[in-house]
CSV table of N, CA and C in Angstrom, one decimal:
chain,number,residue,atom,x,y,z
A,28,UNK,N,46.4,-35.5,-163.0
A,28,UNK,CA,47.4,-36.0,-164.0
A,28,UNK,C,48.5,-36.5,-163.2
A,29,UNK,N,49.0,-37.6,-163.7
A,29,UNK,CA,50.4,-38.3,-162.7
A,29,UNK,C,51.6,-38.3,-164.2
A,30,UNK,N,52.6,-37.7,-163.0
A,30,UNK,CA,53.9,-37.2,-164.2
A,30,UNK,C,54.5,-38.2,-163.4
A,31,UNK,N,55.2,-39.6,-164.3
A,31,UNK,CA,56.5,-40.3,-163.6
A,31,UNK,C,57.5,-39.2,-163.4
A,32,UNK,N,58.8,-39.7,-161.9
A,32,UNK,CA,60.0,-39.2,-162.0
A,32,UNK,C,60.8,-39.2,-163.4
A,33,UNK,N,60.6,-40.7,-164.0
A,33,UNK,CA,60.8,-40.8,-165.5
A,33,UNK,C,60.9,-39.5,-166.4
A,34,UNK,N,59.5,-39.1,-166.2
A,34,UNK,CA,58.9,-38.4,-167.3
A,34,UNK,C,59.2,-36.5,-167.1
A,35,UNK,N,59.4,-36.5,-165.5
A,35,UNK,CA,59.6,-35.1,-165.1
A,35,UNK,C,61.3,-34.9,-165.3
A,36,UNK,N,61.9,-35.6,-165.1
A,36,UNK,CA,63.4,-36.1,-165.0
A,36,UNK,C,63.7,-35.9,-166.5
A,37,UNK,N,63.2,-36.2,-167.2
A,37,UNK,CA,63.4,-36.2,-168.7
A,37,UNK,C,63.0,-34.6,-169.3
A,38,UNK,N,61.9,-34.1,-168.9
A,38,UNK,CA,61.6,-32.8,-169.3
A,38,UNK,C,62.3,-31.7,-168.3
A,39,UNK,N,62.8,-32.1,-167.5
A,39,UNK,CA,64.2,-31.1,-166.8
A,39,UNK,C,65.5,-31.0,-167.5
A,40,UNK,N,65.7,-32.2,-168.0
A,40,UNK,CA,67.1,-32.4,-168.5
A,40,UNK,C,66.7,-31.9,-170.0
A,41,UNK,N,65.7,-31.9,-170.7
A,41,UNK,CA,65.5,-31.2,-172.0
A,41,UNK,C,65.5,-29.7,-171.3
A,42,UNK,N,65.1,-29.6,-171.0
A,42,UNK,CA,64.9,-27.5,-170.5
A,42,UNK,C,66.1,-27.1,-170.4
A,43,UNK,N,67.5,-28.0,-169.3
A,43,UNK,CA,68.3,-27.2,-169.2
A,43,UNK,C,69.3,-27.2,-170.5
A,44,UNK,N,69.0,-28.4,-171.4
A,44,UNK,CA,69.8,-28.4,-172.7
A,44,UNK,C,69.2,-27.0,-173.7
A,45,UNK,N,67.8,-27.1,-173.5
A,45,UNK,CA,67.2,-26.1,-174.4
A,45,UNK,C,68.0,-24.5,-174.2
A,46,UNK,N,68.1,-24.5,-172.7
A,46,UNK,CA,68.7,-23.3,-172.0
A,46,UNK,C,70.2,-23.3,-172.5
A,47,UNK,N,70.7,-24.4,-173.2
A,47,UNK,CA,72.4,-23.9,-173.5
A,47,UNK,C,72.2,-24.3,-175.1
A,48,UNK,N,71.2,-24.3,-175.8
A,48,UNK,CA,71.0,-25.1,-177.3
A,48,UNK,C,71.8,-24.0,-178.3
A,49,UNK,N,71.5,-23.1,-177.7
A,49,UNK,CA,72.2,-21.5,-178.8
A,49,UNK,C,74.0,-22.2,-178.8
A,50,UNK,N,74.4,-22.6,-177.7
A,50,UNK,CA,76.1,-22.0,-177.6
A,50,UNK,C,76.2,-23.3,-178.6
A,51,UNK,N,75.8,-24.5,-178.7
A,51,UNK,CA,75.8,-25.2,-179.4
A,51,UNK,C,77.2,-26.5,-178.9
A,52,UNK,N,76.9,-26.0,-177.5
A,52,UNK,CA,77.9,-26.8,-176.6
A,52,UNK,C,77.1,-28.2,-175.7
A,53,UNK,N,77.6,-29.0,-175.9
A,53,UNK,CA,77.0,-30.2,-175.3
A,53,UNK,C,77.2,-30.1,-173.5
A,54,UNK,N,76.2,-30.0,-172.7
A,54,UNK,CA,76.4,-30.6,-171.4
A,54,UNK,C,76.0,-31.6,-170.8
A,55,UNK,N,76.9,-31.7,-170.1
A,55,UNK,CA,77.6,-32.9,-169.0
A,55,UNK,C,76.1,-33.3,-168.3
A,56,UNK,N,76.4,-34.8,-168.3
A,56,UNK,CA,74.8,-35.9,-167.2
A,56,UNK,C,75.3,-35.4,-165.6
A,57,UNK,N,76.6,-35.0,-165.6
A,57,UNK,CA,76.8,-34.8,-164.0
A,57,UNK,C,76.0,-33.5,-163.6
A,58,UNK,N,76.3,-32.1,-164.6
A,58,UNK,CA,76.1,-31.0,-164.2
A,58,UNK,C,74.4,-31.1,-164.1
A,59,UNK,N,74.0,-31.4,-165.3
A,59,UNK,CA,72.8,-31.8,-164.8
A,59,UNK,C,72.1,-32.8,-163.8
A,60,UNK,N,72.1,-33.5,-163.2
A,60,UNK,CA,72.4,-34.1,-162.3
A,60,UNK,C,72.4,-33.4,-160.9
A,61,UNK,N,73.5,-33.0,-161.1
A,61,UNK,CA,73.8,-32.1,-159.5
A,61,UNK,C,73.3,-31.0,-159.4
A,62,UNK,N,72.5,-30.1,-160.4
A,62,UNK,CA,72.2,-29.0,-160.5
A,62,UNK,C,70.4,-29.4,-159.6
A,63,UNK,N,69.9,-30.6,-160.6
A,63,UNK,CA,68.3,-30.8,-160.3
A,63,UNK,C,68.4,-32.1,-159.2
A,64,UNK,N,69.1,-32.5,-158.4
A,64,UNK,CA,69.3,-33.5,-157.7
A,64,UNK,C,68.8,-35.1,-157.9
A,65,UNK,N,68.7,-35.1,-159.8
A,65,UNK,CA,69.0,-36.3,-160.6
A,65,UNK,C,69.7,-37.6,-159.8
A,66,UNK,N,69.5,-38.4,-159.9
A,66,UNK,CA,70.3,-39.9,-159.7
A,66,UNK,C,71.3,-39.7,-161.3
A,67,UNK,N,72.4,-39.9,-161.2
A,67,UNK,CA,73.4,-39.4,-163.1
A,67,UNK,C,73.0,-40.9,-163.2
A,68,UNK,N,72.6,-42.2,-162.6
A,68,UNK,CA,72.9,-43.4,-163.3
A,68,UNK,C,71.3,-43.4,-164.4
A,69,UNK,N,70.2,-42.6,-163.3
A,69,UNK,CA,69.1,-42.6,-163.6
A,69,UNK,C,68.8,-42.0,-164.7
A,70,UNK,N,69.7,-41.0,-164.8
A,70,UNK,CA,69.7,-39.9,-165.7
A,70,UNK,C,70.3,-40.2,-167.0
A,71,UNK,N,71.5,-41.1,-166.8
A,71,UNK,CA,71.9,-41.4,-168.1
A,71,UNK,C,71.3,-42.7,-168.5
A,72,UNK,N,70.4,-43.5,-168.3
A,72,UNK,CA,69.3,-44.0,-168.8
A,72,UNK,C,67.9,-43.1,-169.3
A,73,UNK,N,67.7,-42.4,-168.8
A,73,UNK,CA,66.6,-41.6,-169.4
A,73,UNK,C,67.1,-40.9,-171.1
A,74,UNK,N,68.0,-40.2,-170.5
A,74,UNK,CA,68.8,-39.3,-171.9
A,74,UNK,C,69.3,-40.8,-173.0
A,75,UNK,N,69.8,-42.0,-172.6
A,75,UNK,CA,69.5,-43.1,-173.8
A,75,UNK,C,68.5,-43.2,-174.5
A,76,UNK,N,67.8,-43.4,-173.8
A,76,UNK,CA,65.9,-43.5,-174.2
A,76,UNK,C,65.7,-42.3,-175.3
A,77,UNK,N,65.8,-40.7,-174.9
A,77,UNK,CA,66.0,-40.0,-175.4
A,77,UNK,C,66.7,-39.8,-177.0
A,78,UNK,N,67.4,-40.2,-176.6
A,78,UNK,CA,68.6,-40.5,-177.9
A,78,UNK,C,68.5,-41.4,-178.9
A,79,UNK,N,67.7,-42.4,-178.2
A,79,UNK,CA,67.1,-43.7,-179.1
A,79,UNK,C,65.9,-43.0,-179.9
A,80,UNK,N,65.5,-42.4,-179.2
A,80,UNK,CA,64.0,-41.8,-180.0
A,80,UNK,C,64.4,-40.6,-181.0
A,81,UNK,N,65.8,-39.7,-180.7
A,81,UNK,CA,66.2,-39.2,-181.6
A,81,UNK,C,66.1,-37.6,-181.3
A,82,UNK,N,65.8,-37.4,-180.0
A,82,UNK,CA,65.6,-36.1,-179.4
A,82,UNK,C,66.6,-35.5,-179.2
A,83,UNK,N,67.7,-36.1,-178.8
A,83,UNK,CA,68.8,-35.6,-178.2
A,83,UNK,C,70.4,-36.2,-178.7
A,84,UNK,N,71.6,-35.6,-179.3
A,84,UNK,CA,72.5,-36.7,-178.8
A,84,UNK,C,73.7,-36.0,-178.5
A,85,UNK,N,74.6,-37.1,-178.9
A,85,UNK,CA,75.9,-37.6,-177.7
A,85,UNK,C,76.8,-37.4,-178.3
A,86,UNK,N,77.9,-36.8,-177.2
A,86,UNK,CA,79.2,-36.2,-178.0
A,86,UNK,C,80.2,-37.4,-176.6
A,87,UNK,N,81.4,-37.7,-177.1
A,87,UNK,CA,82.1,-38.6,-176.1
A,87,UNK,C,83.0,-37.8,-176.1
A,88,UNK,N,83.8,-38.3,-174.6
A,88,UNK,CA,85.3,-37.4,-174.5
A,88,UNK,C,85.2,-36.4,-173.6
A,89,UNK,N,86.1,-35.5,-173.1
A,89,UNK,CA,86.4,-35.0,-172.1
A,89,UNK,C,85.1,-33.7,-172.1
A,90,UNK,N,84.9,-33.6,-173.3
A,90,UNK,CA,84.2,-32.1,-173.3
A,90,UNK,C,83.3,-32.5,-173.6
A,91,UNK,N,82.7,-34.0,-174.1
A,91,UNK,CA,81.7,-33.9,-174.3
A,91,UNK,C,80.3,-34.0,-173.7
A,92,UNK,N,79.0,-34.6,-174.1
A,92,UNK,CA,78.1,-34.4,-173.2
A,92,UNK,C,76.9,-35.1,-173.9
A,93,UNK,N,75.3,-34.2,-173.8
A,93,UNK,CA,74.3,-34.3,-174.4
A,93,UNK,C,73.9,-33.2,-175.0
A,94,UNK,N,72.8,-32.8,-176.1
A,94,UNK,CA,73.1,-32.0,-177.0
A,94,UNK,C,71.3,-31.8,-177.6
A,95,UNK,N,70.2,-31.0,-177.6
A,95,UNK,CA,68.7,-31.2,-178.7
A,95,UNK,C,69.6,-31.5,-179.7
A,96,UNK,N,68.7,-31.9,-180.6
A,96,UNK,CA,68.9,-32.6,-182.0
A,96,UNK,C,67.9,-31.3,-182.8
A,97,UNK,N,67.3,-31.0,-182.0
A,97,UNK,CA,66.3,-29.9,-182.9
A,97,UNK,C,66.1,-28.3,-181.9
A,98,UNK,N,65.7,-27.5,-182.5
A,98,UNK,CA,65.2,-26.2,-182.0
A,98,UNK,C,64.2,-26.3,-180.8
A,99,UNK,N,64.5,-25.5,-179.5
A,99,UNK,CA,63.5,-26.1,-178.6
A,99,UNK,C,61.8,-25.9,-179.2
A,100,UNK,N,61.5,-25.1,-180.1
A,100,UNK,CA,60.5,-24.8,-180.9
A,100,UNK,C,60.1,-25.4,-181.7
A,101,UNK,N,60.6,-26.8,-181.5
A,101,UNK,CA,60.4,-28.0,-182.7
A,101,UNK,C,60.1,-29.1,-181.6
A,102,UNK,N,59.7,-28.7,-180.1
A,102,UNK,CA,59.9,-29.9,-179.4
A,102,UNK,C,58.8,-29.6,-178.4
A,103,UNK,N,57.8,-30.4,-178.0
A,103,UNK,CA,56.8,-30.6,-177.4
A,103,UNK,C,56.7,-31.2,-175.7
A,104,UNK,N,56.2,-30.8,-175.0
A,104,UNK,CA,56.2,-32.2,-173.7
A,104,UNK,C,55.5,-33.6,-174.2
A,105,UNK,N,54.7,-32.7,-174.9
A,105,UNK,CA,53.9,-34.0,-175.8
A,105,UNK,C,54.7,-35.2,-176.7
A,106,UNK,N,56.0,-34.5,-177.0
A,106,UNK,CA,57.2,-35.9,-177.5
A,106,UNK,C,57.3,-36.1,-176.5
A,107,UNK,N,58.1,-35.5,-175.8
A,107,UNK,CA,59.0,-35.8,-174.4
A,107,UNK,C,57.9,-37.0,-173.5
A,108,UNK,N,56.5,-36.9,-173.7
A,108,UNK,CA,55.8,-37.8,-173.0
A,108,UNK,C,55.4,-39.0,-173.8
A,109,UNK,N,55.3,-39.0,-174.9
A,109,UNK,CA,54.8,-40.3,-175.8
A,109,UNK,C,56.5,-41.1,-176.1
A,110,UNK,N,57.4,-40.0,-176.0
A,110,UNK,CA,59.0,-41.1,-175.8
A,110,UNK,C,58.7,-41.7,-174.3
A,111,UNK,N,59.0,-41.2,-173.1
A,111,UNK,CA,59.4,-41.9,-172.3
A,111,UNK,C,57.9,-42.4,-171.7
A,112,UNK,N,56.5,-42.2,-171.6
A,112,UNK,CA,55.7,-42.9,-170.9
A,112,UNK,C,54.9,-44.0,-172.3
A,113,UNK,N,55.3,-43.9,-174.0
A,113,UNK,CA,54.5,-44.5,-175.0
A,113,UNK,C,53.4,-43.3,-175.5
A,114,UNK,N,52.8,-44.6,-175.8
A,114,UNK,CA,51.4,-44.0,-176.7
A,114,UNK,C,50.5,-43.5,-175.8
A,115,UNK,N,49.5,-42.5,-175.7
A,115,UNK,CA,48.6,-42.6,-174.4
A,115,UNK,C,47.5,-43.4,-174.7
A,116,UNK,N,47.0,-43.9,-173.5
A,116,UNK,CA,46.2,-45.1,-172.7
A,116,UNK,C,44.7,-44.1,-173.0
A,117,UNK,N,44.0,-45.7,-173.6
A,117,UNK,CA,42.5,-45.2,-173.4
A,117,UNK,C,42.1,-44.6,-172.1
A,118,UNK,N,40.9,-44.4,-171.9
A,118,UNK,CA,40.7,-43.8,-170.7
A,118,UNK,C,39.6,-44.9,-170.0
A,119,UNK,N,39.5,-45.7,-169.2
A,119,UNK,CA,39.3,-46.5,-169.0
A,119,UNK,C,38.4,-46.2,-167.0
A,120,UNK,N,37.1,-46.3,-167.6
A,120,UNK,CA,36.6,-46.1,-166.0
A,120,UNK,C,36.6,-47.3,-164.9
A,121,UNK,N,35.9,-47.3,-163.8
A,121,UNK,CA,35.7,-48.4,-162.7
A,121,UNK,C,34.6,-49.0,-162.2
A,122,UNK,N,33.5,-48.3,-162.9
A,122,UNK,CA,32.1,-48.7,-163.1
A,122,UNK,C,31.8,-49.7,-163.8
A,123,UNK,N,31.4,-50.7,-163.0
A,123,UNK,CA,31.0,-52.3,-163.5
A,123,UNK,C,29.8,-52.5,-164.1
A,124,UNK,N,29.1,-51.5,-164.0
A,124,UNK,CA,27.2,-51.4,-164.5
A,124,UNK,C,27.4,-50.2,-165.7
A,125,UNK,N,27.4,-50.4,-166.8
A,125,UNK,CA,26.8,-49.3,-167.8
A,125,UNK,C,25.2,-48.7,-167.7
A,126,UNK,N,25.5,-47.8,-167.0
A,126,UNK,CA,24.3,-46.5,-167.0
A,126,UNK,C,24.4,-45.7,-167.4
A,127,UNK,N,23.4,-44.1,-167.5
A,127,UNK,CA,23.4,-43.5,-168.2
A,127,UNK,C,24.2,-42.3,-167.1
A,128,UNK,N,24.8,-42.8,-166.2
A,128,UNK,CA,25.6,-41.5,-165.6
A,128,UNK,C,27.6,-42.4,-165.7
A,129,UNK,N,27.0,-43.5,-165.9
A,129,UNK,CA,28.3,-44.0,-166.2
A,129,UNK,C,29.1,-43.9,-167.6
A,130,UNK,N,28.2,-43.5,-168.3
A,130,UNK,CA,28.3,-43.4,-169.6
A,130,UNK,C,29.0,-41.8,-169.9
A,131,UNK,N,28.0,-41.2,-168.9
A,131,UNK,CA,28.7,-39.4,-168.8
A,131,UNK,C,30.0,-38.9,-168.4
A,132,UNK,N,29.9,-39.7,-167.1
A,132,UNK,CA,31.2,-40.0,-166.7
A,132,UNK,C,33.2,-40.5,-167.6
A,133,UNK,N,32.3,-41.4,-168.5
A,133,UNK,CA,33.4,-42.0,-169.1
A,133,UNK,C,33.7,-40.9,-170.4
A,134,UNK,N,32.4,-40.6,-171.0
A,134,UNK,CA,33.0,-39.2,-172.1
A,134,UNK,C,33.6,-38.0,-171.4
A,135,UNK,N,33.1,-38.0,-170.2
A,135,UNK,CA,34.4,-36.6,-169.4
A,135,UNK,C,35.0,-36.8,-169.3
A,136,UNK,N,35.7,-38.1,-169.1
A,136,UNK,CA,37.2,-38.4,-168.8
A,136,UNK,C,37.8,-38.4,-170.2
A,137,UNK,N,37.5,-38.6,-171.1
A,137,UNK,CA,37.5,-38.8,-172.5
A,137,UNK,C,38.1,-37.6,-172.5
A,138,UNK,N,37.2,-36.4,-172.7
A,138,UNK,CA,37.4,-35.3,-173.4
A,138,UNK,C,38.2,-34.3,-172.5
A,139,UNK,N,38.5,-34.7,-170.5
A,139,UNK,CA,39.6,-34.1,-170.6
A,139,UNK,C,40.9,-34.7,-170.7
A,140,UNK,N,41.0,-36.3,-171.1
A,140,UNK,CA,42.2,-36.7,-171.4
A,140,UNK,C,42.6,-36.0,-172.9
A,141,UNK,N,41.8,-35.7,-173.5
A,141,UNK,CA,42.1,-35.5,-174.9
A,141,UNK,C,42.2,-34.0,-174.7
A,142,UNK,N,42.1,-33.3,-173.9
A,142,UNK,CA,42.5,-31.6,-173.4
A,142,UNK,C,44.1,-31.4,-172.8
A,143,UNK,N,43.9,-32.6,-171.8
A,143,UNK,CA,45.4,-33.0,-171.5
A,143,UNK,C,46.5,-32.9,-172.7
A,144,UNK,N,46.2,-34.2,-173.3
A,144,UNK,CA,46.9,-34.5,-174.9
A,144,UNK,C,47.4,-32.9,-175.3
A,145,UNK,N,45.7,-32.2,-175.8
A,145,UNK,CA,46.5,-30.8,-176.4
A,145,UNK,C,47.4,-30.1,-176.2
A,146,UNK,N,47.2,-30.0,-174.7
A,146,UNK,CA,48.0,-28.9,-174.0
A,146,UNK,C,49.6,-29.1,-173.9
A,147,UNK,N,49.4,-30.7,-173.6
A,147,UNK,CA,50.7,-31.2,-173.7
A,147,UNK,C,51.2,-30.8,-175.2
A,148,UNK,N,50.8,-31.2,-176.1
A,148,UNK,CA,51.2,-31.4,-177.7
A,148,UNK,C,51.6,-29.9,-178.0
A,149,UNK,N,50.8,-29.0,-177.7
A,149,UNK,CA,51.0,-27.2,-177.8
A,149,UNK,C,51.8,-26.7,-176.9
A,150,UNK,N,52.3,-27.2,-175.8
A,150,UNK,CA,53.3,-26.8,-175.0
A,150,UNK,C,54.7,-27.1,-175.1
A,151,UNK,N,55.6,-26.0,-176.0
A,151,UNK,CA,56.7,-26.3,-176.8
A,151,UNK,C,58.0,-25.8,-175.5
A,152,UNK,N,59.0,-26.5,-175.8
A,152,UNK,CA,59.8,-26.2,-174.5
A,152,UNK,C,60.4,-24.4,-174.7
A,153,UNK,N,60.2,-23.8,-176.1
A,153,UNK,CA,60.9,-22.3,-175.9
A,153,UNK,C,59.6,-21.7,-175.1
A,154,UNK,N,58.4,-22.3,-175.4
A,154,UNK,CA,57.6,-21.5,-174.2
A,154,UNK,C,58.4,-22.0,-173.3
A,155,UNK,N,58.2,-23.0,-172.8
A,155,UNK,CA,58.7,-23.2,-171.1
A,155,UNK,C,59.6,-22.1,-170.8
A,156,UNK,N,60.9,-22.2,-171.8
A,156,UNK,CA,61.7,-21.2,-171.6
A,156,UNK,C,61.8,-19.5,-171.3
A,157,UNK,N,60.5,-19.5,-172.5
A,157,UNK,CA,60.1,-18.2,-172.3
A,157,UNK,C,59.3,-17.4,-170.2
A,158,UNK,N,58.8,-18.3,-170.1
A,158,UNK,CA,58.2,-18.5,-168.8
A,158,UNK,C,59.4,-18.3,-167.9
A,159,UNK,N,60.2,-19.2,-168.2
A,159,UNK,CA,61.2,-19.3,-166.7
A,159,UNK,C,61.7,-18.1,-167.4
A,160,UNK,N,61.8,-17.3,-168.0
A,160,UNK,CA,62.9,-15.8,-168.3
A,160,UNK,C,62.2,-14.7,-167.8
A,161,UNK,N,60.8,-15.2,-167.8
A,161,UNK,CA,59.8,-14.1,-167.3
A,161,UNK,C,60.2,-13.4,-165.5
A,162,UNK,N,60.2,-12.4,-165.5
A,162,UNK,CA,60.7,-11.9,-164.0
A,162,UNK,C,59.0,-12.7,-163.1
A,163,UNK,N,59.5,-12.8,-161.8
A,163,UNK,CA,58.5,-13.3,-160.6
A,163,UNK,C,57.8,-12.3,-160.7
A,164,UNK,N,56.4,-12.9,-159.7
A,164,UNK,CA,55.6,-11.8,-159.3
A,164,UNK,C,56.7,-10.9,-158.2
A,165,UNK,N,56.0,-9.8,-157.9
A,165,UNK,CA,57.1,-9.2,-156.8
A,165,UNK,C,56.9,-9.7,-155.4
A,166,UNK,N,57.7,-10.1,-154.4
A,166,UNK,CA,57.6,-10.6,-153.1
A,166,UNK,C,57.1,-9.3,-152.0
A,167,UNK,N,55.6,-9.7,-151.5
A,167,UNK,CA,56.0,-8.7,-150.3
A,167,UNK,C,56.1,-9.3,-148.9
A,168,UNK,N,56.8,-8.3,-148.3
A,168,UNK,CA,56.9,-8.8,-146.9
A,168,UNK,C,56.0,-8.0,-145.6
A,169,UNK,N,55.7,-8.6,-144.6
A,169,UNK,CA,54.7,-7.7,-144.1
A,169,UNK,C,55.8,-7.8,-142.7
C-alpha cells in the first residue's frame, strides 16, 4: 500500500484536531506543523482541500485556527483518503498475455484492494484515538 505525504499529512493533522475536538477550540496550522514536522505552507493547503470537502473548518483571527466539522466517530481514513487521493483506481495488472494465472492474479489484486477499501472505510479516527491512549507494550532492558 503507498500513503502520499499528502494523504499521511492530512490524517495527522485530523488526529491531532480529533485529540482537541471535545474543548471545541480551534488549533493553529503552526502548532501543528511544528509538533509533526509539517511544511505550514504544505499544510495549509492540505487542511484547504479538507475544508473544501467539508471535513474540517476555519476560524480567522488571533485565536483562531482549524476545527472537525463532525465527531471523530463520524470520520473515516477512508474520507480522509477518497478527499485527498479521489475515487480509488481500478486495479490494473502488467501482464500483456491473458492467461489463466494472469487472470488469478488480477482477481487477487482485486479482492485485496477491495480489503484495503474496508479497512480503510471501518477505520474511524476515535479508534485511532482510542489506540494512541492505549498504554505501550512494557519496555525491557537487558
Amino acid at each position: 500500500m503507498n500513503v502520499s505525504a499528502r494523504t499521511e499529512y492530512a490524517c495527522i493533522a485530523l488526529l491531532e484536531l480529533a485529540l482537541r475536538h471535545e474543548s471545541g477550540q480551534p488549533v493553529r496550522v503552526r502548532e501543528i506543523a511544528a509538533t509533526h514536522g509539517i511544511p505550514p505552507q504544505f499544510l495549509v493547503q492540505i487542511l484547504l482541500q479538507l475544508k473544501a470537502a467539508g471535513l474540517v473548518a476555519s476560524t480567522r483571527g488571533a485565536a483562531g485556527g482549524y476545527r472537525l466539522t463532525r465527531e471523530p466517530s463520524e470520520l473515516s481514513l477512508g474520507d480522509v483518503m477518497g478527499v485527498i487521493e479521489g475515487p480509488p483506481q481500478s486495479v490494473n495488472g502488467n501482464a500483456t498475455a491473458e492467461t489463466p494465472q494472469s487472470r488469478i492474479l488480477q482477481a487477487t489484486w482485486r479482492r485485496a484492494a477491495a480489503m484495503e477499501r474496508q479497512l480503510l472505510d471501518s477505520t474511524r479516527f476515535s479508534d485511532l484515538l482510542a489506540q494512541m491512549r492505549e498504554p505501550g507494550e512494557p519496555m525491557f532492558y537487558i
